[in-house]
Coordinates of C-alpha atoms and ligand atoms in Angstrom, one line a residue:
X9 CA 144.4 163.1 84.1
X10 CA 145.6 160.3 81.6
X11 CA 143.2 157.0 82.1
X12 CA 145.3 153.2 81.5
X13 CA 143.4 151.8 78.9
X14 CA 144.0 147.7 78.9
X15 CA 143.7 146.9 74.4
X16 CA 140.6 145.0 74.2
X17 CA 141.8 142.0 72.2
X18 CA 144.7 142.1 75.8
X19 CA 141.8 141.7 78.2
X20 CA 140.3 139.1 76.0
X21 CA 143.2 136.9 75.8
X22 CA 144.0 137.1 79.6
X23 CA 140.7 135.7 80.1
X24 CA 140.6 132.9 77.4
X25 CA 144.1 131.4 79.3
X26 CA 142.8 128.7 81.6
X27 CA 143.9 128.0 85.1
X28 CA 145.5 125.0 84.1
X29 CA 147.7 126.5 81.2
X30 CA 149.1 129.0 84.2
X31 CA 149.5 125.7 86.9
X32 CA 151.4 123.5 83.6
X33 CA 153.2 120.7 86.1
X34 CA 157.1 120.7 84.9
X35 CA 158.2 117.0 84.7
X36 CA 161.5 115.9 84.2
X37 CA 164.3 113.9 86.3
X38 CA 164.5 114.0 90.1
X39 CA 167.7 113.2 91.6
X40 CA 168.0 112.9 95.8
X41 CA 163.8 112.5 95.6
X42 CA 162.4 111.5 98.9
X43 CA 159.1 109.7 99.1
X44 CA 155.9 110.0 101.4
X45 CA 154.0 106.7 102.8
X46 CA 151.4 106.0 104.9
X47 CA 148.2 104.8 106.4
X48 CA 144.5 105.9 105.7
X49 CA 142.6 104.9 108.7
X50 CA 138.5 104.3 109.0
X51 CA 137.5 106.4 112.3
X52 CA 135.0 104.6 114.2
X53 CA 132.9 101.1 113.5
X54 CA 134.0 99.5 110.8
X55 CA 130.6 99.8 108.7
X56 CA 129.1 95.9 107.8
X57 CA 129.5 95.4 103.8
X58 CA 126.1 96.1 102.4
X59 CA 125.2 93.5 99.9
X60 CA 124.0 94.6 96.5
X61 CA 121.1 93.1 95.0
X62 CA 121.2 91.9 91.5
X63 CA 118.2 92.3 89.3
X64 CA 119.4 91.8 85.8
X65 CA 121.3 89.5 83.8
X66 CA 121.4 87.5 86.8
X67 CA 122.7 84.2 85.0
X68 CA 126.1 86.4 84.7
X69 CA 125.9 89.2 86.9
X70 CA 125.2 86.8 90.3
X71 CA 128.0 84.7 89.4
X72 CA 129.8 86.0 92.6
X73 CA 128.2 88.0 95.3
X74 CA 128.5 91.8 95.7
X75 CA 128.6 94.3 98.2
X76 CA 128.7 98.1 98.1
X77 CA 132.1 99.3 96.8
X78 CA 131.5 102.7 98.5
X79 CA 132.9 102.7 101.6
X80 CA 135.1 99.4 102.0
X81 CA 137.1 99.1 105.5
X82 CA 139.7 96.3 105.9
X83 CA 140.6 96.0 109.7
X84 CA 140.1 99.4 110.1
X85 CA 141.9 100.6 107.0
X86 CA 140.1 102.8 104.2
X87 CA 140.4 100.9 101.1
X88 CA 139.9 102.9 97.5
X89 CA 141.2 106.6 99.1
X90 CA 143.1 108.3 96.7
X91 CA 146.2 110.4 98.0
X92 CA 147.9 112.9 96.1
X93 CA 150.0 116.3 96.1
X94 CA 147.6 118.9 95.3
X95 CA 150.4 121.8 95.3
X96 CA 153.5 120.4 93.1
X97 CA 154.7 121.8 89.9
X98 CA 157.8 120.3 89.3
X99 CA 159.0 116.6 89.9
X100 CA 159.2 113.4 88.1
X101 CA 158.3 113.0 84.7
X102 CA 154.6 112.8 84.2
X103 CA 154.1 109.3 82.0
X104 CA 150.1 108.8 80.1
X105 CA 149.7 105.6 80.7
X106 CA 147.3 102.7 79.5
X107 CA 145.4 101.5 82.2
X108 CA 142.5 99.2 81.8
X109 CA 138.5 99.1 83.7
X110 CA 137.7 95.3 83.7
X111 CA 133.7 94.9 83.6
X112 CA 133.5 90.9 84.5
X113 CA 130.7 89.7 86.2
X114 CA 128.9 93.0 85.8
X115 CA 131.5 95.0 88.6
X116 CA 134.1 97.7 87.7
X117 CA 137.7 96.6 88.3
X118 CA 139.2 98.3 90.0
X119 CA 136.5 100.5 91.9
X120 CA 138.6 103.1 91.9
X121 CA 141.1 103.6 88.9
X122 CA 143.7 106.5 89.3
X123 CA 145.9 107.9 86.2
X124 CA 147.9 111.0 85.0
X125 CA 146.0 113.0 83.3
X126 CA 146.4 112.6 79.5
X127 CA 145.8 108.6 79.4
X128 CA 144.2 106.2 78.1
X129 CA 141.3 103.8 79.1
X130 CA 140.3 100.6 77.9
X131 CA 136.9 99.4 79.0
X132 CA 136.9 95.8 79.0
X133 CA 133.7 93.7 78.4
X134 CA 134.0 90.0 78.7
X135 CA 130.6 89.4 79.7
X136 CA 129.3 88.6 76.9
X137 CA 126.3 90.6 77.4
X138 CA 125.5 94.5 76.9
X139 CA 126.6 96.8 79.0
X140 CA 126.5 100.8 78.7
X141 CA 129.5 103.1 80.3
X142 CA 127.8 106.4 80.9
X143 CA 130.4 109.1 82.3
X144 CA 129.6 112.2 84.6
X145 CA 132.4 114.1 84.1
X146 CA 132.8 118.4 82.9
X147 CA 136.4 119.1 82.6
X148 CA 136.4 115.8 80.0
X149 CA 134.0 116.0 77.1
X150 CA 131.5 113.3 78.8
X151 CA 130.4 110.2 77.2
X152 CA 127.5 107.7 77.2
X153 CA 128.4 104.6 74.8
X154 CA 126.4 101.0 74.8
X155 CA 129.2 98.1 74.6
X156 CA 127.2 95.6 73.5
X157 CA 128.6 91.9 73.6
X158 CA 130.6 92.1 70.5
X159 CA 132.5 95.5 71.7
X160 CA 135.5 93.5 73.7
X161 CA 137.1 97.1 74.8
X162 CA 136.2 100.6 74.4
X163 CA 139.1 102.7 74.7
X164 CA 139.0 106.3 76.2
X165 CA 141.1 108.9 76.7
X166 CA 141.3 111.5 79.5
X167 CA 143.2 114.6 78.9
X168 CA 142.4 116.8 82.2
X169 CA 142.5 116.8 86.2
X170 CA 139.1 115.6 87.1
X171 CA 137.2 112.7 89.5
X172 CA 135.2 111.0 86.9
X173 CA 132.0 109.0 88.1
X174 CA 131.6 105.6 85.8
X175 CA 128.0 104.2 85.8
X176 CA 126.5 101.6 83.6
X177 CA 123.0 102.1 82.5
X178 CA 121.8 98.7 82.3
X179 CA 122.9 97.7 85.6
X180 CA 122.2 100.2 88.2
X181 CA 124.8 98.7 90.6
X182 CA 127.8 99.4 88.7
X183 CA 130.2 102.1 89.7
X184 CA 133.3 103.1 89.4
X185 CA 135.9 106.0 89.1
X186 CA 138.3 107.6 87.5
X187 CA 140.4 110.0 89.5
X188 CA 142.5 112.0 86.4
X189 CA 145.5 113.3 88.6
X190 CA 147.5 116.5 87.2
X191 CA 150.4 115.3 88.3
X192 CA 152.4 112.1 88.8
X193 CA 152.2 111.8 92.4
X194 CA 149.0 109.9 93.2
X195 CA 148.7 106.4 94.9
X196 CA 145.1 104.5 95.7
X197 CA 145.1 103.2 99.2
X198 CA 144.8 99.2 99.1
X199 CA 143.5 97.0 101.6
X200 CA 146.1 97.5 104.3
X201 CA 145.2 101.5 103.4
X202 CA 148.6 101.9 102.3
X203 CA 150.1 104.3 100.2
X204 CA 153.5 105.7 98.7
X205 CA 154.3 108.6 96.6
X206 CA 158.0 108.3 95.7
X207 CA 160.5 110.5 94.0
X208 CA 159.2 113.8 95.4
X209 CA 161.9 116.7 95.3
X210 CA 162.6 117.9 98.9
X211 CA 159.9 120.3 100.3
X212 CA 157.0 120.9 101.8
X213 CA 153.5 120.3 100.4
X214 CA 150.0 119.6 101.1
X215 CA 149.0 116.0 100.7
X216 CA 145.1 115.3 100.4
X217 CA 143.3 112.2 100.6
X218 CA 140.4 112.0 98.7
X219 CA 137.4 109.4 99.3
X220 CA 134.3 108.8 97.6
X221 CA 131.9 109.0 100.6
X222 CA 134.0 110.1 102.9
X223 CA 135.2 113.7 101.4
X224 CA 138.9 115.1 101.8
X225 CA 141.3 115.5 104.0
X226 CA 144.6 117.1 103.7
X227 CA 147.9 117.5 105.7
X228 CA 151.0 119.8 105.3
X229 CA 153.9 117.2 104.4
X230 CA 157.4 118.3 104.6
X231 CA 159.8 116.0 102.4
X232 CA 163.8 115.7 102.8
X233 CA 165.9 114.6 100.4
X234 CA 166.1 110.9 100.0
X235 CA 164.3 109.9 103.1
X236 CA 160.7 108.7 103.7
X237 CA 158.3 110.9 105.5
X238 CA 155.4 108.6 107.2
X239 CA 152.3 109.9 107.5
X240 CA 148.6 108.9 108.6
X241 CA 145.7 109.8 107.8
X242 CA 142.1 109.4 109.9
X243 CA 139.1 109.9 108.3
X244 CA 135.0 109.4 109.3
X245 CA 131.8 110.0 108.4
Ligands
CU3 CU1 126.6 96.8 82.9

């Protein structure tokens, strides 16, 4: 009996190709796009802002009071949720952009920062006092970098998909992220918990919320040509 040998060097090279290279999202002009809008709502008691306490740097950092960015509700809306299309390959053009992390008075702004993947970010620090912007992130090479008062921006790039984690060293209450979307459809729910994806081609797809505390949640979203499909979204602890 005659074996099927695979070449070695064959078997190599299927294994090198990542995921990614094999999912490539194919951007270019939609024409008769229709778009997908909605609601996140907070299911249950709203949660009371917890207040943060400041223990350093307190001449700049207690300027303004601050509560826990974590979970923020806003008449019973989830503020800071992330929605997205988790299963599209082809649509609009996907643009890098240059978005930019404001560190003033010692709090990330925004809380939560969403881009394409492939752009870039400057890390602003007019505080005039050190801060230190430590990444936990594996599909981006991580980083860890003081910005001391002179360092006005630190600029950053970020090439793949990935929720990125911002923390700063020196003052233990600062957080952020950075949710690296692979494609162009991605919208951060503001404090009506609103959110629009628009120029989707016509379809059906799954469309997944994504919270920092509060996990994911995901929906099957069917999207006709140049209408807009509402959807909501309820999500707990
Ligand atoms: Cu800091």
């Amino acid at each position: 009996m005659k074996k099927t040998v695979f070449p070695a060097f064959l078997v190599a090279v299927l294994a090198a190709m990542p995921l990614s290279g094999l999912l490539a999202y194919d951007g270019g002009a939609v024409s008769d796009g229709g778009s997908v809008s909605g609601v996140v709502k907070f299911k249950g008691a709203a949660p009371a802002p917890k207040k943060l306490e400041i223990t350093k740097d307190k001449e700049v950092c207690a300027k303004s009071g601050k509560t826990d960015p974590s979970l923020i509700v806003s008449g019973g809306n989830l503020v800071n949720a992330v929605v997205t299309i988790t299963d599209i390959n082809k649509g609009k053009k996907m643009e890098p952009q240059k978005v930019k992390l404001d560190q003033n008075g010692c709090e990330y702004k925004p809380h939560v920062l969403a881009m394409a993947a492939g752009s870039s970010v400057d890390i602003l620090n007019p505080d005039g006092i050190l801060h230190n912007v430590h990444s936990y992130s594996k599909a981006n090479s991580p980083f860890n970098m003081a910005q001391p008062k002179f360092k006005k921006t630190i600029t950053v790039k970020v090439d793949k998909p990935e929720v990125i984690n911002l923390k700063c060293d020196v003052h233990g209450w600062m957080n952020a992220w950075l949710f690296v979307a692979a494609n162009p459809y991605f919208s951060v729910t503001d404090n009506s918990g609103g959110f629009k994806l628009t120029d989707v081609p016509a379809g059906t797809y799954n469309v997944e919320v994504w919270h920092e505390t509060l996990g994911k949640a995901s929906q099957k979203v069917t999207v006709k040509a140049k209408a807009d499909t509402k959807v909501s979204f309820e999500m707990g602890k």
